[in-house]
Amino acid sequence: MTQRSLPADIDATLALLGEGRYVADRSLATAIFLALKLKRPLFLEGEAGVGKTEIAKVLSQTLDRDLVRLQCYEGLDVAAAVYEWNYARQMLEIRLAEAAHEGDKGKIAADIFSERFLIKRPLLQALEPNPKGPPVLLIDELDRTDEPFEAFLLEILSDFQVTIPEIGVIKAAEPPLVIITSNRTREIHDAIKRRCFYYWVDYPTAARELEILRTKVPAAELDLAREVVAFVQKLRGRELFKLPGVAETIDWADALLQLNQTSLSPEMVDNSLGALLKYQDDIQKIRGSEAAKILDEIKLEVQTARLQASLTA
């Protein structure tokens, strides 16, 4: 099977992301290119919903590599992340050996701790040879795990290997393409970050967010897309518990499209805020007079943008 080669430069990286309908700026493309070129993990930090996880998915799709995802959570341990033994099958094997009167305990022990009884979890799967080439390993929301798990992760990121006491060291012939994400609910240890390229994924500018929206929801009218982006950009300047990310912008535009809307109205904004804001306190703060005030502001901005576009056409 022919493997698709990694991008040769930053422009090729931008083109690769574009194939996956991911709108990136040049600085992000530079970080991705260097991480791929130098075979270093890429550590992406930023608010939830800004497109960090999507980068791993797009790389998997456009490079035609398998995506191995480790979704992190509090209490994640080696058994869930790397490997565990299939104890039920091991016990059955022991019972069968006893029934057959096999007396060589050393042989039985060596057999039940062989690879055929090993349950491989995402980190171990990512180290295995793959005819498509090294997979994309997504370690998603690392900040949700406990610090002891970070310490274990260092061996993976430093040498791309895992030590299994009963078997020995399993090392990747070629390192996987590693993407680590964090929503910064807590600080990740410096030892992890030193082994990675770091990039902060920020909220996009209005122009870039409009481009993203036009790419992801192409059926939306241009005026509606402009109004949605302008409204979301205004919200990010408010004191809210959880600011809407790009993912919420896309969801809201898609919801409005399903409601056959071509423009925002105060009533429609109030009725559909649940697609954009995920906390009741935030919805209550914006709904009604505040939403109407924002809407008045952005209508003027969209009219101005439309006029400028017509003058330059």
PDB file of C-alpha atoms in Angstrom:
ATOM      1  CA  MET A   1       0.000   0.000   0.000  1.00  0.00           C
ATOM      2  CA  THR A   2       1.393   3.399  -0.998  1.00  0.00           C
ATOM      3  CA  GLN A   3       1.635   5.846   1.873  1.00  0.00           C
ATOM      4  CA  ARG A   4       0.794   9.481   1.270  1.00  0.00           C
ATOM      5  CA  SER A   5       3.868  11.570   2.010  1.00  0.00           C
ATOM      6  CA  LEU A   6       3.879  14.289   4.629  1.00  0.00           C
ATOM      7  CA  PRO A   7       3.648  17.917   3.401  1.00  0.00           C
ATOM      8  CA  ALA A   8       6.952  19.267   2.113  1.00  0.00           C
ATOM      9  CA  ASP A   9       6.504  22.840   3.325  1.00  0.00           C
ATOM     10  CA  ILE A  10       4.106  25.257   5.025  1.00  0.00           C
ATOM     11  CA  ASP A  11       2.139  25.978   1.851  1.00  0.00           C
ATOM     12  CA  ALA A  12       1.633  22.248   1.314  1.00  0.00           C
ATOM     13  CA  THR A  13       0.460  21.959   4.935  1.00  0.00           C
ATOM     14  CA  LEU A  14      -2.095  24.724   4.385  1.00  0.00           C
ATOM     15  CA  ALA A  15      -3.279  22.938   1.241  1.00  0.00           C
ATOM     16  CA  LEU A  16      -3.525  19.646   3.141  1.00  0.00           C
ATOM     17  CA  LEU A  17      -5.674  21.220   5.832  1.00  0.00           C
ATOM     18  CA  GLY A  18      -7.778  22.859   3.136  1.00  0.00           C
ATOM     19  CA  GLU A  19      -8.483  19.427   1.628  1.00  0.00           C
ATOM     20  CA  GLY A  20     -10.068  18.531   4.956  1.00  0.00           C
ATOM     21  CA  ARG A  21     -12.068  21.807   4.988  1.00  0.00           C
ATOM     22  CA  TYR A  22     -10.051  23.144   7.902  1.00  0.00           C
ATOM     23  CA  VAL A  23      -9.372  26.876   7.702  1.00  0.00           C
ATOM     24  CA  ALA A  24      -6.014  27.561   9.372  1.00  0.00           C
ATOM     25  CA  ASP A  25      -3.743  30.562   9.521  1.00  0.00           C
ATOM     26  CA  ARG A  26      -0.084  30.348   8.545  1.00  0.00           C
ATOM     27  CA  SER A  27       1.247  30.227  12.102  1.00  0.00           C
ATOM     28  CA  LEU A  28      -0.799  27.114  12.894  1.00  0.00           C
ATOM     29  CA  ALA A  29       0.239  25.499   9.614  1.00  0.00           C
ATOM     30  CA  THR A  30       3.874  26.230  10.520  1.00  0.00           C
ATOM     31  CA  ALA A  31       3.522  24.482  13.892  1.00  0.00           C
ATOM     32  CA  ILE A  32       1.869  21.456  12.273  1.00  0.00           C
ATOM     33  CA  PHE A  33       4.510  21.289   9.526  1.00  0.00           C
ATOM     34  CA  LEU A  34       7.397  21.394  12.012  1.00  0.00           C
ATOM     35  CA  ALA A  35       5.810  18.778  14.280  1.00  0.00           C
ATOM     36  CA  LEU A  36       5.339  16.424  11.325  1.00  0.00           C
ATOM     37  CA  LYS A  37       8.750  17.143   9.811  1.00  0.00           C
ATOM     38  CA  LEU A  38      10.724  16.668  13.030  1.00  0.00           C
ATOM     39  CA  LYS A  39       8.496  13.855  14.359  1.00  0.00           C
ATOM     40  CA  ARG A  40       7.609  15.693  17.520  1.00  0.00           C
ATOM     41  CA  PRO A  41       4.229  15.677  19.315  1.00  0.00           C
ATOM     42  CA  LEU A  42       2.123  18.803  18.788  1.00  0.00           C
ATOM     43  CA  PHE A  43       0.609  20.223  21.970  1.00  0.00           C
ATOM     44  CA  LEU A  44      -2.493  22.301  21.239  1.00  0.00           C
ATOM     45  CA  GLU A  45      -3.941  24.410  24.021  1.00  0.00           C
ATOM     46  CA  GLY A  46      -6.951  26.708  23.944  1.00  0.00           C
ATOM     47  CA  GLU A  47     -10.573  27.137  24.908  1.00  0.00           C
ATOM     48  CA  ALA A  48     -13.049  24.358  24.196  1.00  0.00           C
ATOM     49  CA  GLY A  49     -14.586  24.446  20.729  1.00  0.00           C
ATOM     50  CA  VAL A  50     -11.814  26.290  18.863  1.00  0.00           C
ATOM     51  CA  GLY A  51     -10.889  23.340  16.624  1.00  0.00           C
ATOM     52  CA  LYS A  52      -8.026  21.553  18.397  1.00  0.00           C
ATOM     53  CA  THR A  53      -9.415  18.019  18.134  1.00  0.00           C
ATOM     54  CA  GLU A  54     -10.498  18.638  14.553  1.00  0.00           C
ATOM     55  CA  ILE A  55      -6.859  19.063  13.488  1.00  0.00           C
ATOM     56  CA  ALA A  56      -6.094  15.434  14.363  1.00  0.00           C
ATOM     57  CA  LYS A  57      -9.204  14.248  12.518  1.00  0.00           C
ATOM     58  CA  VAL A  58      -8.315  16.260   9.415  1.00  0.00           C
ATOM     59  CA  LEU A  59      -4.712  14.972   9.384  1.00  0.00           C
ATOM     60  CA  SER A  60      -5.987  11.411   9.680  1.00  0.00           C
ATOM     61  CA  GLN A  61      -8.396  11.965   6.798  1.00  0.00           C
ATOM     62  CA  THR A  62      -6.100  13.837   4.413  1.00  0.00           C
ATOM     63  CA  LEU A  63      -2.995  11.713   5.061  1.00  0.00           C
ATOM     64  CA  ASP A  64      -5.092   8.518   4.951  1.00  0.00           C
ATOM     65  CA  ARG A  65      -3.788   7.384   8.329  1.00  0.00           C
ATOM     66  CA  ASP A  66      -5.706   5.604  11.061  1.00  0.00           C
ATOM     67  CA  LEU A  67      -6.856   7.811  13.927  1.00  0.00           C
ATOM     68  CA  VAL A  68      -6.154   6.365  17.373  1.00  0.00           C
ATOM     69  CA  ARG A  69      -7.931   8.444  19.998  1.00  0.00           C
ATOM     70  CA  LEU A  70      -7.329   8.426  23.732  1.00  0.00           C
ATOM     71  CA  GLN A  71     -10.078  10.448  25.406  1.00  0.00           C
ATOM     72  CA  CYS A  72      -8.699  11.553  28.757  1.00  0.00           C
ATOM     73  CA  TYR A  73     -10.647  11.719  32.015  1.00  0.00           C
ATOM     74  CA  GLU A  74      -9.990  11.872  35.737  1.00  0.00           C
ATOM     75  CA  GLY A  75      -8.720   8.524  36.999  1.00  0.00           C
ATOM     76  CA  LEU A  76      -7.405   7.347  33.605  1.00  0.00           C
ATOM     77  CA  ASP A  77      -4.814   4.634  34.225  1.00  0.00           C
ATOM     78  CA  VAL A  78      -2.468   2.294  32.357  1.00  0.00           C
ATOM     79  CA  ALA A  79      -5.127  -0.435  32.039  1.00  0.00           C
ATOM     80  CA  ALA A  80      -7.458   1.905  30.133  1.00  0.00           C
ATOM     81  CA  ALA A  81      -4.800   3.829  28.197  1.00  0.00           C
ATOM     82  CA  VAL A  82      -2.075   1.302  27.356  1.00  0.00           C
ATOM     83  CA  TYR A  83      -2.836  -2.367  28.013  1.00  0.00           C
ATOM     84  CA  GLU A  84      -4.297  -4.922  30.349  1.00  0.00           C
ATOM     85  CA  TRP A  85      -4.295  -8.701  30.508  1.00  0.00           C
ATOM     86  CA  ASN A  86      -7.364 -10.675  29.542  1.00  0.00           C
ATOM     87  CA  TYR A  87      -7.760 -12.294  32.954  1.00  0.00           C
ATOM     88  CA  ALA A  88     -10.859 -14.303  32.016  1.00  0.00           C
ATOM     89  CA  ARG A  89      -9.068 -15.986  29.093  1.00  0.00           C
ATOM     90  CA  GLN A  90      -5.956 -16.519  31.214  1.00  0.00           C
ATOM     91  CA  MET A  91      -7.979 -18.299  33.913  1.00  0.00           C
ATOM     92  CA  LEU A  92      -9.667 -20.455  31.273  1.00  0.00           C
ATOM     93  CA  GLU A  93      -6.270 -21.373  29.817  1.00  0.00           C
ATOM     94  CA  ILE A  94      -5.027 -22.380  33.264  1.00  0.00           C
ATOM     95  CA  ARG A  95      -8.112 -24.542  33.875  1.00  0.00           C
ATOM     96  CA  LEU A  96      -7.670 -26.245  30.498  1.00  0.00           C
ATOM     97  CA  ALA A  97      -4.005 -26.898  31.256  1.00  0.00           C
ATOM     98  CA  GLU A  98      -4.916 -28.403  34.618  1.00  0.00           C
ATOM     99  CA  ALA A  99      -7.580 -30.593  33.010  1.00  0.00           C
ATOM    100  CA  ALA A 100      -5.000 -31.827  30.486  1.00  0.00           C
ATOM    101  CA  HIS A 101      -2.588 -32.535  33.379  1.00  0.00           C
ATOM    102  CA  GLU A 102       0.085 -30.245  31.999  1.00  0.00           C
ATOM    103  CA  GLY A 103       2.540 -29.929  34.840  1.00  0.00           C
ATOM    104  CA  ASP A 104       5.075 -27.455  33.448  1.00  0.00           C
ATOM    105  CA  LYS A 105       4.087 -24.344  35.402  1.00  0.00           C
ATOM    106  CA  GLY A 106       6.831 -22.269  33.800  1.00  0.00           C
ATOM    107  CA  LYS A 107       5.518 -23.047  30.315  1.00  0.00           C
ATOM    108  CA  ILE A 108       1.949 -22.263  31.380  1.00  0.00           C
ATOM    109  CA  ALA A 109       3.004 -18.932  32.923  1.00  0.00           C
ATOM    110  CA  ALA A 110       4.980 -17.975  29.830  1.00  0.00           C
ATOM    111  CA  ASP A 111       2.045 -18.867  27.609  1.00  0.00           C
ATOM    112  CA  ILE A 112      -0.657 -16.954  29.482  1.00  0.00           C
ATOM    113  CA  PHE A 113       1.519 -13.827  29.574  1.00  0.00           C
ATOM    114  CA  SER A 114       2.083 -13.864  25.827  1.00  0.00           C
ATOM    115  CA  GLU A 115       0.773 -11.306  23.370  1.00  0.00           C
ATOM    116  CA  ARG A 116      -2.353 -13.296  22.497  1.00  0.00           C
ATOM    117  CA  PHE A 117      -3.731 -12.571  25.979  1.00  0.00           C
ATOM    118  CA  LEU A 118      -2.863  -8.892  25.791  1.00  0.00           C
ATOM    119  CA  ILE A 119      -5.685  -6.352  25.389  1.00  0.00           C
ATOM    120  CA  LYS A 120      -4.157  -3.408  23.558  1.00  0.00           C
ATOM    121  CA  ARG A 121      -5.448   0.031  24.442  1.00  0.00           C
ATOM    122  CA  PRO A 122      -4.960   3.229  22.365  1.00  0.00           C
ATOM    123  CA  LEU A 123      -1.360   4.094  23.326  1.00  0.00           C
ATOM    124  CA  LEU A 124      -0.115   0.578  22.600  1.00  0.00           C
ATOM    125  CA  GLN A 125      -2.164   0.382  19.382  1.00  0.00           C
ATOM    126  CA  ALA A 126      -0.475   3.576  18.160  1.00  0.00           C
ATOM    127  CA  LEU A 127       2.973   1.946  18.436  1.00  0.00           C
ATOM    128  CA  GLU A 128       2.121  -1.034  16.233  1.00  0.00           C
ATOM    129  CA  PRO A 129       3.218  -1.247  12.568  1.00  0.00           C
ATOM    130  CA  ASN A 130       0.516  -0.150  10.127  1.00  0.00           C
ATOM    131  CA  PRO A 131       0.528  -0.613   6.339  1.00  0.00           C
ATOM    132  CA  LYS A 132      -0.960   2.884   5.946  1.00  0.00           C
ATOM    133  CA  GLY A 133       1.940   4.374   7.879  1.00  0.00           C
ATOM    134  CA  PRO A 134       2.184   5.586  11.485  1.00  0.00           C
ATOM    135  CA  PRO A 135      -1.281   6.507  12.751  1.00  0.00           C
ATOM    136  CA  VAL A 136      -2.415   9.861  14.093  1.00  0.00           C
ATOM    137  CA  LEU A 137      -2.483   9.500  17.879  1.00  0.00           C
ATOM    138  CA  LEU A 138      -4.893  11.957  19.476  1.00  0.00           C
ATOM    139  CA  ILE A 139      -4.479  12.388  23.233  1.00  0.00           C
ATOM    140  CA  ASP A 140      -7.555  14.504  23.819  1.00  0.00           C
ATOM    141  CA  GLU A 141      -8.062  16.831  26.819  1.00  0.00           C
ATOM    142  CA  LEU A 142      -4.945  15.786  28.723  1.00  0.00           C
ATOM    143  CA  ASP A 143      -5.775  18.371  31.392  1.00  0.00           C
ATOM    144  CA  ARG A 144      -8.604  16.112  32.581  1.00  0.00           C
ATOM    145  CA  THR A 145      -6.211  13.387  33.746  1.00  0.00           C
ATOM    146  CA  ASP A 146      -4.257  13.147  36.992  1.00  0.00           C
ATOM    147  CA  GLU A 147      -0.591  14.125  37.258  1.00  0.00           C
ATOM    148  CA  PRO A 148       0.652  10.504  37.765  1.00  0.00           C
ATOM    149  CA  PHE A 149      -0.645   9.642  34.292  1.00  0.00           C
ATOM    150  CA  GLU A 150       1.417  12.490  32.842  1.00  0.00           C
ATOM    151  CA  ALA A 151       4.528  10.924  34.362  1.00  0.00           C
ATOM    152  CA  PHE A 152       3.783   7.615  32.657  1.00  0.00           C
ATOM    153  CA  LEU A 153       3.159   9.421  29.376  1.00  0.00           C
ATOM    154  CA  LEU A 154       6.718  10.729  29.340  1.00  0.00           C
ATOM    155  CA  GLU A 155       8.119   7.356  28.209  1.00  0.00           C
ATOM    156  CA  ILE A 156       5.701   7.319  25.272  1.00  0.00           C
ATOM    157  CA  LEU A 157       6.552  10.861  24.172  1.00  0.00           C
ATOM    158  CA  SER A 158      10.310  10.545  24.733  1.00  0.00           C
ATOM    159  CA  ASP A 159      11.063   7.203  23.112  1.00  0.00           C
ATOM    160  CA  PHE A 160       7.744   6.074  21.630  1.00  0.00           C
ATOM    161  CA  GLN A 161       7.896   2.855  23.571  1.00  0.00           C
ATOM    162  CA  VAL A 162       6.028   1.036  26.331  1.00  0.00           C
ATOM    163  CA  THR A 163       7.505  -1.290  28.918  1.00  0.00           C
ATOM    164  CA  ILE A 164       5.359  -4.315  29.783  1.00  0.00           C
ATOM    165  CA  PRO A 165       7.026  -6.194  32.664  1.00  0.00           C
ATOM    166  CA  GLU A 166       5.906  -9.652  31.516  1.00  0.00           C
ATOM    167  CA  ILE A 167       6.931  -9.120  27.870  1.00  0.00           C
ATOM    168  CA  GLY A 168       9.530  -6.353  27.774  1.00  0.00           C
ATOM    169  CA  VAL A 169       9.843  -3.153  25.767  1.00  0.00           C
ATOM    170  CA  ILE A 170       7.559  -2.560  22.787  1.00  0.00           C
ATOM    171  CA  LYS A 171       8.927   0.221  20.601  1.00  0.00           C
ATOM    172  CA  ALA A 172       7.421   1.830  17.532  1.00  0.00           C
ATOM    173  CA  ALA A 173       9.369   1.268  14.318  1.00  0.00           C
ATOM    174  CA  GLU A 174       8.113   4.712  13.259  1.00  0.00           C
ATOM    175  CA  PRO A 175       6.661   7.187  15.762  1.00  0.00           C
ATOM    176  CA  PRO A 176       2.957   8.010  15.419  1.00  0.00           C
ATOM    177  CA  LEU A 177       1.834  11.528  14.553  1.00  0.00           C
ATOM    178  CA  VAL A 178       0.913  12.754  18.022  1.00  0.00           C
ATOM    179  CA  ILE A 179      -1.602  15.522  18.709  1.00  0.00           C
ATOM    180  CA  ILE A 180      -2.206  16.437  22.368  1.00  0.00           C
ATOM    181  CA  THR A 181      -4.988  18.819  23.319  1.00  0.00           C
ATOM    182  CA  SER A 182      -5.734  20.697  26.524  1.00  0.00           C
ATOM    183  CA  ASN A 183      -8.543  23.068  27.491  1.00  0.00           C
ATOM    184  CA  ARG A 184      -6.273  24.407  30.255  1.00  0.00           C
ATOM    185  CA  THR A 185      -8.531  23.496  33.158  1.00  0.00           C
ATOM    186  CA  ARG A 186      -5.213  22.887  34.906  1.00  0.00           C
ATOM    187  CA  GLU A 187      -1.566  23.377  33.988  1.00  0.00           C
ATOM    188  CA  ILE A 188       0.224  20.509  32.263  1.00  0.00           C
ATOM    189  CA  HIS A 189       3.684  19.688  33.619  1.00  0.00           C
ATOM    190  CA  ASP A 190       6.637  21.306  31.855  1.00  0.00           C
ATOM    191  CA  ALA A 191       8.229  17.884  31.231  1.00  0.00           C
ATOM    192  CA  ILE A 192       5.387  17.054  28.830  1.00  0.00           C
ATOM    193  CA  LYS A 193       5.478  20.416  27.070  1.00  0.00           C
ATOM    194  CA  ARG A 194       9.255  20.254  26.571  1.00  0.00           C
ATOM    195  CA  ARG A 195       8.814  17.163  24.432  1.00  0.00           C
ATOM    196  CA  CYS A 196       6.288  18.855  22.162  1.00  0.00           C
ATOM    197  CA  PHE A 197       5.795  21.753  19.815  1.00  0.00           C
ATOM    198  CA  TYR A 198       3.377  24.112  21.523  1.00  0.00           C
ATOM    199  CA  TYR A 199       0.624  26.151  19.897  1.00  0.00           C
ATOM    200  CA  TRP A 200      -2.166  28.197  21.440  1.00  0.00           C
ATOM    201  CA  VAL A 201      -5.342  27.879  19.344  1.00  0.00           C
ATOM    202  CA  ASP A 202      -7.208  31.140  19.866  1.00  0.00           C
ATOM    203  CA  TYR A 203     -10.659  32.279  18.846  1.00  0.00           C
ATOM    204  CA  PRO A 204     -10.515  33.317  15.174  1.00  0.00           C
ATOM    205  CA  THR A 205     -10.882  36.838  13.882  1.00  0.00           C
ATOM    206  CA  ALA A 206     -14.252  37.763  12.396  1.00  0.00           C
ATOM    207  CA  ALA A 207     -12.919  37.399   8.854  1.00  0.00           C
ATOM    208  CA  ARG A 208     -11.471  33.954   9.515  1.00  0.00           C
ATOM    209  CA  GLU A 209     -14.570  32.802  11.382  1.00  0.00           C
ATOM    210  CA  LEU A 210     -16.714  33.884   8.443  1.00  0.00           C
ATOM    211  CA  GLU A 211     -14.465  31.874   6.134  1.00  0.00           C
ATOM    212  CA  ILE A 212     -14.788  28.859   8.438  1.00  0.00           C
ATOM    213  CA  LEU A 213     -18.559  29.208   8.545  1.00  0.00           C
ATOM    214  CA  ARG A 214     -18.835  29.539   4.781  1.00  0.00           C
ATOM    215  CA  THR A 215     -16.746  26.370   4.460  1.00  0.00           C
ATOM    216  CA  LYS A 216     -18.658  24.325   7.031  1.00  0.00           C
ATOM    217  CA  VAL A 217     -22.197  25.605   6.329  1.00  0.00           C
ATOM    218  CA  PRO A 218     -22.044  26.609   2.649  1.00  0.00           C
ATOM    219  CA  ALA A 219     -25.847  26.606   2.278  1.00  0.00           C
ATOM    220  CA  ALA A 220     -26.240  29.556   4.678  1.00  0.00           C
ATOM    221  CA  GLU A 221     -26.924  32.929   3.042  1.00  0.00           C
ATOM    222  CA  LEU A 222     -23.942  35.282   3.149  1.00  0.00           C
ATOM    223  CA  ASP A 223     -25.865  37.914   5.136  1.00  0.00           C
ATOM    224  CA  LEU A 224     -26.948  35.295   7.692  1.00  0.00           C
ATOM    225  CA  ALA A 225     -23.387  34.037   8.005  1.00  0.00           C
ATOM    226  CA  ARG A 226     -22.121  37.577   8.540  1.00  0.00           C
ATOM    227  CA  GLU A 227     -24.761  38.268  11.180  1.00  0.00           C
ATOM    228  CA  VAL A 228     -24.050  35.008  13.018  1.00  0.00           C
ATOM    229  CA  VAL A 229     -20.308  35.664  13.095  1.00  0.00           C
ATOM    230  CA  ALA A 230     -20.775  39.290  14.178  1.00  0.00           C
ATOM    231  CA  PHE A 231     -23.184  38.250  16.950  1.00  0.00           C
ATOM    232  CA  VAL A 232     -20.790  35.574  18.258  1.00  0.00           C
ATOM    233  CA  GLN A 233     -17.851  37.968  18.128  1.00  0.00           C
ATOM    234  CA  LYS A 234     -19.857  40.441  20.242  1.00  0.00           C
ATOM    235  CA  LEU A 235     -20.721  37.712  22.748  1.00  0.00           C
ATOM    236  CA  ARG A 236     -17.042  36.927  23.254  1.00  0.00           C
ATOM    237  CA  GLY A 237     -16.620  40.446  24.554  1.00  0.00           C
ATOM    238  CA  ARG A 238     -19.256  39.879  27.246  1.00  0.00           C
ATOM    239  CA  GLU A 239     -18.737  38.497  30.752  1.00  0.00           C
ATOM    240  CA  LEU A 240     -20.102  34.982  30.292  1.00  0.00           C
ATOM    241  CA  PHE A 241     -19.411  31.759  32.158  1.00  0.00           C
ATOM    242  CA  LYS A 242     -18.587  29.943  28.903  1.00  0.00           C
ATOM    243  CA  LEU A 243     -17.866  31.848  25.732  1.00  0.00           C
ATOM    244  CA  PRO A 244     -19.078  30.200  22.514  1.00  0.00           C
ATOM    245  CA  GLY A 245     -16.418  28.482  20.416  1.00  0.00           C
ATOM    246  CA  VAL A 246     -16.246  28.027  16.674  1.00  0.00           C
ATOM    247  CA  ALA A 247     -18.059  24.712  17.055  1.00  0.00           C
ATOM    248  CA  GLU A 248     -21.030  26.555  18.583  1.00  0.00           C
ATOM    249  CA  THR A 249     -20.960  29.146  15.799  1.00  0.00           C
ATOM    250  CA  ILE A 250     -21.251  26.360  13.237  1.00  0.00           C
ATOM    251  CA  ASP A 251     -23.997  24.605  15.220  1.00  0.00           C
ATOM    252  CA  TRP A 252     -26.010  27.815  15.540  1.00  0.00           C
ATOM    253  CA  ALA A 253     -25.737  28.654  11.847  1.00  0.00           C
ATOM    254  CA  ASP A 254     -26.770  25.106  10.952  1.00  0.00           C
ATOM    255  CA  ALA A 255     -29.737  25.311  13.345  1.00  0.00           C
ATOM    256  CA  LEU A 256     -30.859  28.622  11.836  1.00  0.00           C
ATOM    257  CA  LEU A 257     -30.559  27.117   8.381  1.00  0.00           C
ATOM    258  CA  GLN A 258     -32.837  24.230   9.407  1.00  0.00           C
ATOM    259  CA  LEU A 259     -35.350  26.862  10.568  1.00  0.00           C
ATOM    260  CA  ASN A 260     -35.264  28.445   7.090  1.00  0.00           C
ATOM    261  CA  GLN A 261     -33.797  31.694   8.376  1.00  0.00           C
ATOM    262  CA  THR A 262     -32.013  34.115   6.050  1.00  0.00           C
ATOM    263  CA  SER A 263     -31.467  36.810   8.681  1.00  0.00           C
ATOM    264  CA  LEU A 264     -31.429  37.133  12.461  1.00  0.00           C
ATOM    265  CA  SER A 265     -34.404  38.514  14.341  1.00  0.00           C
ATOM    266  CA  PRO A 266     -34.751  39.214  18.099  1.00  0.00           C
ATOM    267  CA  GLU A 267     -37.340  36.458  18.480  1.00  0.00           C
ATOM    268  CA  MET A 268     -35.242  33.895  16.612  1.00  0.00           C
ATOM    269  CA  VAL A 269     -32.118  34.778  18.608  1.00  0.00           C
ATOM    270  CA  ASP A 270     -33.996  34.331  21.894  1.00  0.00           C
ATOM    271  CA  ASN A 271     -35.491  31.019  20.792  1.00  0.00           C
ATOM    272  CA  SER A 272     -32.253  29.497  19.480  1.00  0.00           C
ATOM    273  CA  LEU A 273     -29.662  30.663  22.036  1.00  0.00           C
ATOM    274  CA  GLY A 274     -29.450  27.118  23.396  1.00  0.00           C
ATOM    275  CA  ALA A 275     -27.510  26.129  20.275  1.00  0.00           C
ATOM    276  CA  LEU A 276     -24.932  28.794  21.055  1.00  0.00           C
ATOM    277  CA  LEU A 277     -24.732  29.118  24.849  1.00  0.00           C
ATOM    278  CA  LYS A 278     -24.617  26.090  27.122  1.00  0.00           C
ATOM    279  CA  TYR A 279     -25.335  27.583  30.544  1.00  0.00           C
ATOM    280  CA  GLN A 280     -28.712  28.903  31.648  1.00  0.00           C
ATOM    281  CA  ASP A 281     -27.177  31.882  33.464  1.00  0.00           C
ATOM    282  CA  ASP A 282     -25.487  32.954  30.215  1.00  0.00           C
ATOM    283  CA  ILE A 283     -28.711  32.532  28.241  1.00  0.00           C
ATOM    284  CA  GLN A 284     -30.658  34.586  30.779  1.00  0.00           C
ATOM    285  CA  LYS A 285     -28.019  37.312  30.681  1.00  0.00           C
ATOM    286  CA  ILE A 286     -28.192  37.652  26.875  1.00  0.00           C
ATOM    287  CA  ARG A 287     -31.831  36.880  26.105  1.00  0.00           C
ATOM    288  CA  GLY A 288     -34.197  39.799  25.589  1.00  0.00           C
ATOM    289  CA  SER A 289     -32.930  43.390  25.683  1.00  0.00           C
ATOM    290  CA  GLU A 290     -29.223  42.485  25.575  1.00  0.00           C
ATOM    291  CA  ALA A 291     -29.689  40.290  22.502  1.00  0.00           C
ATOM    292  CA  ALA A 292     -31.743  43.036  20.824  1.00  0.00           C
ATOM    293  CA  LYS A 293     -29.011  45.583  21.575  1.00  0.00           C
ATOM    294  CA  ILE A 294     -26.324  43.337  20.063  1.00  0.00           C
ATOM    295  CA  LEU A 295     -28.551  42.665  17.067  1.00  0.00           C
ATOM    296  CA  ASP A 296     -28.984  46.388  16.388  1.00  0.00           C
ATOM    297  CA  GLU A 297     -25.207  46.847  16.467  1.00  0.00           C
ATOM    298  CA  ILE A 298     -24.428  44.004  14.099  1.00  0.00           C
ATOM    299  CA  LYS A 299     -27.167  44.859  11.592  1.00  0.00           C
ATOM    300  CA  LEU A 300     -25.424  48.170  11.015  1.00  0.00           C
ATOM    301  CA  GLU A 301     -22.042  46.442  10.719  1.00  0.00           C
ATOM    302  CA  VAL A 302     -23.362  43.896   8.210  1.00  0.00           C
ATOM    303  CA  GLN A 303     -24.980  46.654   6.120  1.00  0.00           C
ATOM    304  CA  THR A 304     -21.663  48.519   6.095  1.00  0.00           C
ATOM    305  CA  ALA A 305     -19.790  45.339   5.066  1.00  0.00           C
ATOM    306  CA  ARG A 306     -22.288  44.710   2.278  1.00  0.00           C
ATOM    307  CA  LEU A 307     -21.899  48.267   1.014  1.00  0.00           C
ATOM    308  CA  GLN A 308     -18.096  48.045   1.047  1.00  0.00           C
ATOM    309  CA  ALA A 309     -18.250  44.726  -0.822  1.00  0.00           C
ATOM    310  CA  SER A 310     -20.483  46.259  -3.511  1.00  0.00           C
ATOM    311  CA  LEU A 311     -18.141  49.256  -3.937  1.00  0.00           C
ATOM    312  CA  THR A 312     -15.093  47.057  -4.419  1.00  0.00           C
ATOM    313  CA  ALA A 313     -16.841  44.577  -6.716  1.00  0.00           C
TER     314      ALA A 313
END
